[in-house]
Short mmCIF file of C-alpha atoms in Angstrom, two decimals:
data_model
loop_
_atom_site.label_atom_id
_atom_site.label_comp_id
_atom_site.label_asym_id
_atom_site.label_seq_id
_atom_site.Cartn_x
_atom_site.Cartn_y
_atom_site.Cartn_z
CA UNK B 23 -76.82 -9.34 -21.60
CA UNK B 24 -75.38 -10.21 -25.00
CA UNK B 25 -77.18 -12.93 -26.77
CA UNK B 26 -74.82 -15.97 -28.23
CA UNK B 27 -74.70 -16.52 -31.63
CA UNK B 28 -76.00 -20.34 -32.11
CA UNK B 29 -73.30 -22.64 -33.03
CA UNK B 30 -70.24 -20.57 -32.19
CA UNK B 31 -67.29 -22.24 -30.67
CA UNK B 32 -66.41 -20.89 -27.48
CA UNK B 33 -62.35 -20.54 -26.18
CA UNK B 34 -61.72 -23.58 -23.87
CA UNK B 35 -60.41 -21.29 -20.77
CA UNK B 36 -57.23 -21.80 -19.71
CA UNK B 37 -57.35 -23.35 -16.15
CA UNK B 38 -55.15 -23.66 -13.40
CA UNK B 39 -55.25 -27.56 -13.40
CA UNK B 40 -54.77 -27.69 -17.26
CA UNK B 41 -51.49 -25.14 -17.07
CA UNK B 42 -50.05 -27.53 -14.14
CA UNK B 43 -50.57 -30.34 -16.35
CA UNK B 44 -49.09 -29.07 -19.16
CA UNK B 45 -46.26 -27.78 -17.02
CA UNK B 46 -46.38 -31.20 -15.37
CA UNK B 47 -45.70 -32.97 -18.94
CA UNK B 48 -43.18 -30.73 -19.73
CA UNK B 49 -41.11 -31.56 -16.85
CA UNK B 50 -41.48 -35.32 -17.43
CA UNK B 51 -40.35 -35.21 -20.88
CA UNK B 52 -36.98 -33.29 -19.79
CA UNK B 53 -36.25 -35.52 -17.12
CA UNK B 54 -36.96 -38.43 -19.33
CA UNK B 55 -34.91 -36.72 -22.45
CA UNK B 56 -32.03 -36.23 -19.96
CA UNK B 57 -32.19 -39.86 -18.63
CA UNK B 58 -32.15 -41.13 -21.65
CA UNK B 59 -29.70 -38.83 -23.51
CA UNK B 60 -27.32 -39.60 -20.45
CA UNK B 61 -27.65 -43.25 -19.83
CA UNK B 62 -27.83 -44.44 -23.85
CA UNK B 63 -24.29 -43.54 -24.06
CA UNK B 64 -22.78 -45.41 -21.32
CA UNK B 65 -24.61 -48.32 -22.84
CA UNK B 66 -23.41 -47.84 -26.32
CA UNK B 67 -20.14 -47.44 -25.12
CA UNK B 68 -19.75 -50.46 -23.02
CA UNK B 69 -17.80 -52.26 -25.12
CA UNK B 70 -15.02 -49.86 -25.04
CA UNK B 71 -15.18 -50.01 -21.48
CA UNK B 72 -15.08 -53.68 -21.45
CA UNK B 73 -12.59 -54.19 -24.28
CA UNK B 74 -9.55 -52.19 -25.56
CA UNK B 75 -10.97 -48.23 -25.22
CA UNK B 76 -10.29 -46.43 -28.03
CA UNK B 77 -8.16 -48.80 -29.85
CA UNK B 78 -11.24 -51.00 -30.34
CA UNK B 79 -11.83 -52.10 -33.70
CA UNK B 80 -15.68 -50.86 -33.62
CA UNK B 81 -14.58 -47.30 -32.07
CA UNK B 82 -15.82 -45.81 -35.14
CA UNK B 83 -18.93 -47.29 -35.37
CA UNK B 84 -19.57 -47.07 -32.03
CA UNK B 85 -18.67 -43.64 -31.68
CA UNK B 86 -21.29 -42.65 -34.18
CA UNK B 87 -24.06 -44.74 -32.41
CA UNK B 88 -23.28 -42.25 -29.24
CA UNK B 89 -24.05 -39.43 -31.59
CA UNK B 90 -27.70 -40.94 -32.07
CA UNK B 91 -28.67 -40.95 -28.25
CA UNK B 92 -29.73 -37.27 -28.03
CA UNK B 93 -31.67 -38.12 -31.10
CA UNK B 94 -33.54 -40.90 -30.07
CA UNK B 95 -34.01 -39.05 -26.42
CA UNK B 96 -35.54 -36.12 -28.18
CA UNK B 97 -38.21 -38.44 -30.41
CA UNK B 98 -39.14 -40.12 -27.52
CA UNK B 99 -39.84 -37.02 -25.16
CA UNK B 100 -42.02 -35.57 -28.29
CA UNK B 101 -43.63 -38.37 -29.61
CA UNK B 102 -43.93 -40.27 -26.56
CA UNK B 103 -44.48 -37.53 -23.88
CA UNK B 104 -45.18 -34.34 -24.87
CA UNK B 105 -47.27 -34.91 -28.38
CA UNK B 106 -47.53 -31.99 -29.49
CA UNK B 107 -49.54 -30.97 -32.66
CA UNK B 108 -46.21 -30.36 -34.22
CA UNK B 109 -43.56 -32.50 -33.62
CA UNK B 110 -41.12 -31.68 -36.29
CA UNK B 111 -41.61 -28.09 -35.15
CA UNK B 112 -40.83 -28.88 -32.03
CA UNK B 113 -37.47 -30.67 -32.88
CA UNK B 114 -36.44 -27.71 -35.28
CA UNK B 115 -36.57 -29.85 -38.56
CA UNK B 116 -39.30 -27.22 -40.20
CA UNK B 117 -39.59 -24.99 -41.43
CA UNK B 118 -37.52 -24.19 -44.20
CA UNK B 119 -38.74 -21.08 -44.75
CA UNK B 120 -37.80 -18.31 -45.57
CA UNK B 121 -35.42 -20.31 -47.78
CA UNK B 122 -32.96 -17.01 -48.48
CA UNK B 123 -32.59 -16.52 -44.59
CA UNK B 124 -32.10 -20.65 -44.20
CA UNK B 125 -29.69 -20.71 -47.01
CA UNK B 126 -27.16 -17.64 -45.41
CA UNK B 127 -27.16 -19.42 -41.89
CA UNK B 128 -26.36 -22.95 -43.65
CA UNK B 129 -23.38 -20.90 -45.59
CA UNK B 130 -22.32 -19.08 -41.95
CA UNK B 131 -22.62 -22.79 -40.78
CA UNK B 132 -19.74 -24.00 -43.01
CA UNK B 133 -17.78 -20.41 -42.56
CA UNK B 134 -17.90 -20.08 -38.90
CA UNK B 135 -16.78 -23.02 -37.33
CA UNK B 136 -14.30 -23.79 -39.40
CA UNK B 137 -12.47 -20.01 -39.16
CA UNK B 138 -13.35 -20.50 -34.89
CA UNK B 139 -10.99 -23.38 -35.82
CA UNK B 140 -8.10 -22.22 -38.00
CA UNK B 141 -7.56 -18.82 -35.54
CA UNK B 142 -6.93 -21.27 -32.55
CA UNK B 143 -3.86 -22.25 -33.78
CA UNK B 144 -1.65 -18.81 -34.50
CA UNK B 145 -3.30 -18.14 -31.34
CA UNK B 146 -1.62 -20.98 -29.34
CA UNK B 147 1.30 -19.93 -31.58
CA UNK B 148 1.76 -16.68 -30.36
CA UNK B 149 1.12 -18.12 -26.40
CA UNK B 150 3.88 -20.31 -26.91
CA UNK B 151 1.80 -23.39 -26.43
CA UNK B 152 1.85 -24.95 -30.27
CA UNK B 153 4.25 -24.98 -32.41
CA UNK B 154 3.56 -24.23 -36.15
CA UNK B 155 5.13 -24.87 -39.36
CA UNK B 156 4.03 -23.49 -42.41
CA UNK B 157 6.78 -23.84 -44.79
CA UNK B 158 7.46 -27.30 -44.58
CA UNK B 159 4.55 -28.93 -42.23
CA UNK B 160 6.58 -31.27 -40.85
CA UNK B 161 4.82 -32.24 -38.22
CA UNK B 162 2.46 -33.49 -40.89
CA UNK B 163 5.39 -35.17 -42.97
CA UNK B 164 6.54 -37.00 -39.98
CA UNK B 165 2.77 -38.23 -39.69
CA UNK B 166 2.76 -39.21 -43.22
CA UNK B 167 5.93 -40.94 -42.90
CA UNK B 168 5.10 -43.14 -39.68
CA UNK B 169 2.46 -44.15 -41.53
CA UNK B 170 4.21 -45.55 -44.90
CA UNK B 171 6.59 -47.09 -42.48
CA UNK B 172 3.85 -48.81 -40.69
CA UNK B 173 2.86 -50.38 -43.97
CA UNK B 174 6.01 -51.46 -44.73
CA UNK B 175 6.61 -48.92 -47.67
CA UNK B 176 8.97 -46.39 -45.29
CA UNK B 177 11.25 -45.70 -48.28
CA UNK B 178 8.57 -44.77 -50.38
CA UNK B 179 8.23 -40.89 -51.51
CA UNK B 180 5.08 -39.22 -51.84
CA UNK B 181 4.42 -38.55 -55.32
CA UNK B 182 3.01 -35.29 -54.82
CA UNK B 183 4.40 -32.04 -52.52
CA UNK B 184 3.07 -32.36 -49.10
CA UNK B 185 2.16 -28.71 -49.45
CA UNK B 186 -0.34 -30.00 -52.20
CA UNK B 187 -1.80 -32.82 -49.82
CA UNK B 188 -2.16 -29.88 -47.20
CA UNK B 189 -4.36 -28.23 -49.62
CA UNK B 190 -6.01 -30.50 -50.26
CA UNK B 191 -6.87 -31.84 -46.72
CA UNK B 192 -8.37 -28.47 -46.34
CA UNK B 193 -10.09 -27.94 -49.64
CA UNK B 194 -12.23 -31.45 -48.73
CA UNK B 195 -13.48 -29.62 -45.17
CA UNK B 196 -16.54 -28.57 -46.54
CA UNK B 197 -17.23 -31.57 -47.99
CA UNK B 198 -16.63 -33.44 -44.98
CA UNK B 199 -19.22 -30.92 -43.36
CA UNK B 200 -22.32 -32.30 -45.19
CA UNK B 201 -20.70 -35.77 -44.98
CA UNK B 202 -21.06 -35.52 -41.19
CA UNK B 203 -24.58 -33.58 -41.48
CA UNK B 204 -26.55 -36.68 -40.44
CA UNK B 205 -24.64 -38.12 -37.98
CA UNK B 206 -24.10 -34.32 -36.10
CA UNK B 207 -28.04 -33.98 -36.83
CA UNK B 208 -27.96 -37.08 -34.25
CA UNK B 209 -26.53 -34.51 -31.37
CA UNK B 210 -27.97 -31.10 -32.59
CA UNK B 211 -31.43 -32.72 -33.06
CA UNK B 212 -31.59 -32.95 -29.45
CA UNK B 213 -29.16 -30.35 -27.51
CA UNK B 214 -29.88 -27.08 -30.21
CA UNK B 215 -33.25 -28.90 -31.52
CA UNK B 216 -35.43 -29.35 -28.88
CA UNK B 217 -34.09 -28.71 -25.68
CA UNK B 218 -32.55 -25.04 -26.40
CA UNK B 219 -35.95 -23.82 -27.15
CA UNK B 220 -37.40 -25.15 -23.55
CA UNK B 221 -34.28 -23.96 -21.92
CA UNK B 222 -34.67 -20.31 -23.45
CA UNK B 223 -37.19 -19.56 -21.31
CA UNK B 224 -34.46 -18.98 -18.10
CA UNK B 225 -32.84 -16.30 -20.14
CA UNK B 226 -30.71 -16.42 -23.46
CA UNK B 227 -27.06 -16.76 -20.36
CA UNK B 228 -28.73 -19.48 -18.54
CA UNK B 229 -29.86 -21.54 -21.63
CA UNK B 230 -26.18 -20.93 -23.18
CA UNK B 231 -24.55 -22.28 -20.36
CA UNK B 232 -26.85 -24.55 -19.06
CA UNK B 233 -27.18 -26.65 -23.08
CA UNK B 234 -23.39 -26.39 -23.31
CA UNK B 235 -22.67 -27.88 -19.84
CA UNK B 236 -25.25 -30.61 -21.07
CA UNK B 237 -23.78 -30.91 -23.93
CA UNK B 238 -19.69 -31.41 -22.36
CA UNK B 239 -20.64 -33.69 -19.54
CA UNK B 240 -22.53 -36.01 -22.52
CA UNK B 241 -19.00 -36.60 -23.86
CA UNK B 242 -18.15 -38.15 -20.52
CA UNK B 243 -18.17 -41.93 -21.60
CA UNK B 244 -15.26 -40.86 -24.36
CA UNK B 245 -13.51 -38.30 -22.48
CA UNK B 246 -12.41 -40.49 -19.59
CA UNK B 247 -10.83 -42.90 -21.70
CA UNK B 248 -8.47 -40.02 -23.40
CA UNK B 249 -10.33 -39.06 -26.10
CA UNK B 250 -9.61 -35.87 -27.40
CA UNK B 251 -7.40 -34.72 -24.13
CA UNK B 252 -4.52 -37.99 -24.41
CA UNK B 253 -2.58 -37.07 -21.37
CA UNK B 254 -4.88 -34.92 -19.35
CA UNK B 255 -6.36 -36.40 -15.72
CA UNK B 256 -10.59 -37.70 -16.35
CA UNK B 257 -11.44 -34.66 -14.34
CA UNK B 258 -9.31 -31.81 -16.37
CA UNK B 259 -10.18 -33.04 -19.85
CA UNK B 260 -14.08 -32.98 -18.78
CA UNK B 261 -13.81 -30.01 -17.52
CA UNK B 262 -12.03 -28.57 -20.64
CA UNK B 263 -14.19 -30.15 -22.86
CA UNK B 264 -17.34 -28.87 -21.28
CA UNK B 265 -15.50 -25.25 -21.26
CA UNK B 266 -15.15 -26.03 -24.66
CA UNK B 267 -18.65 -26.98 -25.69
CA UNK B 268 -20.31 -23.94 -23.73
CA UNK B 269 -18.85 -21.57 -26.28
CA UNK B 270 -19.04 -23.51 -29.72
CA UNK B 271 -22.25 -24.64 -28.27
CA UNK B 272 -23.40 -20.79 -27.95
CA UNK B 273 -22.15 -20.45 -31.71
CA UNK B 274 -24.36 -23.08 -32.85
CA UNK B 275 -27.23 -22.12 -31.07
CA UNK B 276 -26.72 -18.70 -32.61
CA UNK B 277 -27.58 -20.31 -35.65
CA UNK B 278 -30.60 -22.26 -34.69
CA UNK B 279 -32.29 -19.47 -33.03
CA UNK B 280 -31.90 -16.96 -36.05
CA UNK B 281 -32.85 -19.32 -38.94
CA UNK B 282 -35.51 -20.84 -36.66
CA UNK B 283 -34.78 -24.27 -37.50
CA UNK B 284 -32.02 -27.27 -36.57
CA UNK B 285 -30.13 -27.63 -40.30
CA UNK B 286 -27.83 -24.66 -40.05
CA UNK B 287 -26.56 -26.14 -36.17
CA UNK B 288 -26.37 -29.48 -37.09
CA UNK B 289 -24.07 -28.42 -40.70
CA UNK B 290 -21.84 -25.88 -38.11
CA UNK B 291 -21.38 -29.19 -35.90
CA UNK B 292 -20.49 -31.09 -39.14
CA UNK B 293 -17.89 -28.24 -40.14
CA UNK B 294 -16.59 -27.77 -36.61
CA UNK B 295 -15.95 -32.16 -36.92
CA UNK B 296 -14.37 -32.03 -40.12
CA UNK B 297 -12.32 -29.23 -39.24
CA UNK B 298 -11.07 -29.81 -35.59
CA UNK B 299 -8.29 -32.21 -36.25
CA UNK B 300 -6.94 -29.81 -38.98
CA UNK B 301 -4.40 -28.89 -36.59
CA UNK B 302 -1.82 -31.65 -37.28
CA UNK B 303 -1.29 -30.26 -41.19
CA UNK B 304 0.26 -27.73 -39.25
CA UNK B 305 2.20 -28.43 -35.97
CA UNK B 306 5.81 -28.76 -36.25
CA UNK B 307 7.11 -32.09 -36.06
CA UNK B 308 8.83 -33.17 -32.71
CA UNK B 309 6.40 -31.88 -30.55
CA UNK B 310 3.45 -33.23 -28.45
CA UNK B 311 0.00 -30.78 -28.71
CA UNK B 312 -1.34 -30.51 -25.47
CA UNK B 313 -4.74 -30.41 -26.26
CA UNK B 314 -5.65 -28.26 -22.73
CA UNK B 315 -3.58 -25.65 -23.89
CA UNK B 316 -4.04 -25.58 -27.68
CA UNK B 317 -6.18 -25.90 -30.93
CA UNK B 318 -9.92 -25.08 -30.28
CA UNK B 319 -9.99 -27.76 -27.48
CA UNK B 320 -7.62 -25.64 -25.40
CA UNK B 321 -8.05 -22.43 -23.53
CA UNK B 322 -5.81 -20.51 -25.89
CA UNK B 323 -8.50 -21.74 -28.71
CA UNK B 324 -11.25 -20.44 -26.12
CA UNK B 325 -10.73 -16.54 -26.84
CA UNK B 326 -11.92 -15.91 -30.11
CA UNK B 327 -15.30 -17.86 -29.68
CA UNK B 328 -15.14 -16.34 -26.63
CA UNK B 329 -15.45 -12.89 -28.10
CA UNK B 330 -17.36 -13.80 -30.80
CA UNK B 331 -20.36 -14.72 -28.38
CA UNK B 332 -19.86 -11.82 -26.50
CA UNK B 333 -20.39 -9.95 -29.56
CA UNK B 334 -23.12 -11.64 -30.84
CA UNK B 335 -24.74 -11.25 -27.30
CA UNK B 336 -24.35 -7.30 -27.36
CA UNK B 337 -25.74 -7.21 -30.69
CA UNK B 338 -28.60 -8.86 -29.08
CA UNK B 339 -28.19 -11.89 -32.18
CA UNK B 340 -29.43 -14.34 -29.72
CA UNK B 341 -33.19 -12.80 -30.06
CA UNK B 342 -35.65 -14.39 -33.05
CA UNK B 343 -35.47 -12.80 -36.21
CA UNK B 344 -38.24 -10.22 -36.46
CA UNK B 345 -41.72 -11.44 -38.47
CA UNK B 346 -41.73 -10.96 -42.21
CA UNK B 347 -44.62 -8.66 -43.44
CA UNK B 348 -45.72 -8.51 -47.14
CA UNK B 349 -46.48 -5.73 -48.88
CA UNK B 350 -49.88 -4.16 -48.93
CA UNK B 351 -52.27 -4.23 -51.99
CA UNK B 352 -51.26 -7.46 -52.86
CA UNK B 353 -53.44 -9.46 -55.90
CA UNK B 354 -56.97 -10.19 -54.49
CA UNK B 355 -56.28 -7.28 -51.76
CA UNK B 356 -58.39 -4.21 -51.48
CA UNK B 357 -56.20 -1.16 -52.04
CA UNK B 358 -55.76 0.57 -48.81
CA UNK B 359 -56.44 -2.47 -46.89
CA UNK B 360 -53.60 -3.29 -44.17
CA UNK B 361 -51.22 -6.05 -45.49
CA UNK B 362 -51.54 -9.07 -42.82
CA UNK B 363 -48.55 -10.17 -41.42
CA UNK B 364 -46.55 -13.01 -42.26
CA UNK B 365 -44.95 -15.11 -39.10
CA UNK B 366 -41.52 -16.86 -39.34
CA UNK B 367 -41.95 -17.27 -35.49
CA UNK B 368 -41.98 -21.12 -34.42
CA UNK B 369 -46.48 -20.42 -34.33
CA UNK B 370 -46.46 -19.92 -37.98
CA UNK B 371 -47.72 -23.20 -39.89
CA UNK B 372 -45.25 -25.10 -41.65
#
């Protein structure tokens, strides 16, 4: 019988009563994330219920405090449930490392949603359910101009082409991308940050659908007062707008799982908010949008994200990126000794 070695540290076996524990906690701090990240928002949003909907004076302020609920459900389920030894692993906010691989998927963040965007709409176009005006945006114009005449100044002309305001409406997207970093941080932190990873282990389908579905029925307390879907019935424009969310959703958990971390989902959902309204530069004046049909919101803006994620799923892009392993006979290495790998995985220390 081998003799132990005095003072070695045995492996604490893993039992079944520990693994049901742990399983146990795990379960708790779902449920508990999910109560929380569904209730908070009915509660912050009370006052639009209560007073004049979206025409309230706080609506903006408000609206931002709903994007803080998944947040603060995700910090308490870590810090108050689950514990674990590393909590801002768990949430995605480190590492940033390998910064080259972080930096692409913060650059993709800024490309991607924006383009899923901008296709939507000669996409509708060419459906025949939005109408588009390039040459002389006047569906824009008109905007512009019910807006001067709401201040009193109709007879006013715009000092500047409204081609050149178009412009620059879209040059300022990217800017409005970081600009809405935190507050989209306050969503990602908890759909993409910490509850993707748990929901991964049903299977890279189930967790797609199964976050975005999450993620559209949050919207709930906004949707049913006409926000984003103006003339559509409460149980259409959920139902589009969860439709909507499982496939942007899938894009931005595309980027959290490949640059192993939160920043690049939460700057794609900061892009995708700067960007989505975009479509009014271009309408043609006269016309309503019906926001079931068109723009990204619609099903005509559903096909290219649509293909998109079926792409990236054959691809298999949805899978970890692969361990980074440095090259042998490095300084104060033995030459011909075997280079030790270097983890990226979510185990590798911070």
């Amino acid at each position: 019988m081998a003799k132990r070695e005095a003072g070695a540290v045995q492996p604490i076996p893993q039992t079944a009563q520990t693994t049901t524990t742990a399983s146990g906690r795990e379960r708790l701090s779902i449920g508990v994330f999910l109560a929380l990240a569904f209730g908070l928002p009915w509660l912050v949003t009370l006052p639009l219920w209560l007073g004049d909907g979206l025409a309230h004076p706080w609506f903006p302020v408000i609206s931002i405090a709903m994007m803080m609920t998944p947040a603060i459900a995700a910090l308490v389920a870590v810090f108050g449930i689950e514990r674990p030894v590393r909590p801002w692993r768990a949430l995605g906010i480190v590492p940033l490392k390998p910064v080259g691989r972080l930096i692409a998927y913060l650059a993709l963040a800024v490309v991607v949603p924006v383009a899923l965007v901008f296709l939507a709409l000669p996409i509708g176009a060419l459906f025949g359910v939005y109408s588009m005006d390039l040459v002389n945006f006047s569906g824009f114009q008109a905007m512009l101009d019910e807006q001067l005449a709401a201040e009193g100044v109709g007879n006013l002309e715009l000092p500047i082409p409204v081609a050149v305001l178009v412009l620059l409406q879209l040059a300022s997207i990217p800017l409005g991308a970081f600009l809405n970093l935190i507050p989209a941080l306050g969503e990602e932190l908890g759909w993409r940050g910490w509850l993707l990873p748990k929901l991964l282990r049903l299977g890279t389908v189930p967790a797609l659908l199964i976050s975005g579905a999450i993620w559209g029925l949050w919207h709930a307390p906004l949707i049913l007062l006409g926000y984003n879907y103006v003339d559509a019935p409460g149980w259409l424009a959920l139902t589009m707008m969860t439709g909507m969310c499982v496939l942007v959703g899938a894009v931005f958990a595309w980027l959290r799982i490949r640059s192993e971390s939160v920043w690049p989902a939460a700057l794609a959902h900061g892009a995708f908010n700067a960007a989505a309204g975009s479509y009014l530069l271009f309408a043609a004046a006269g016309e309503r949008v019906d926001t079931t049909q068109a723009t990204i919101l619609g099903w005509t803006g559903w096909i290219v994200p649509l293909i998109f994620v079926g792409v990236l799923l054959v691809t298999k892009q949805f899978s970890p990126p692969k361990p980074v392993e440095l090259p042998a006979d490095l300084p104060g290495q033995l030459p011909g000794q075997p280079a030790q790998p270097h983890s990226a995985s979510p185990s590798s220390t911070p």
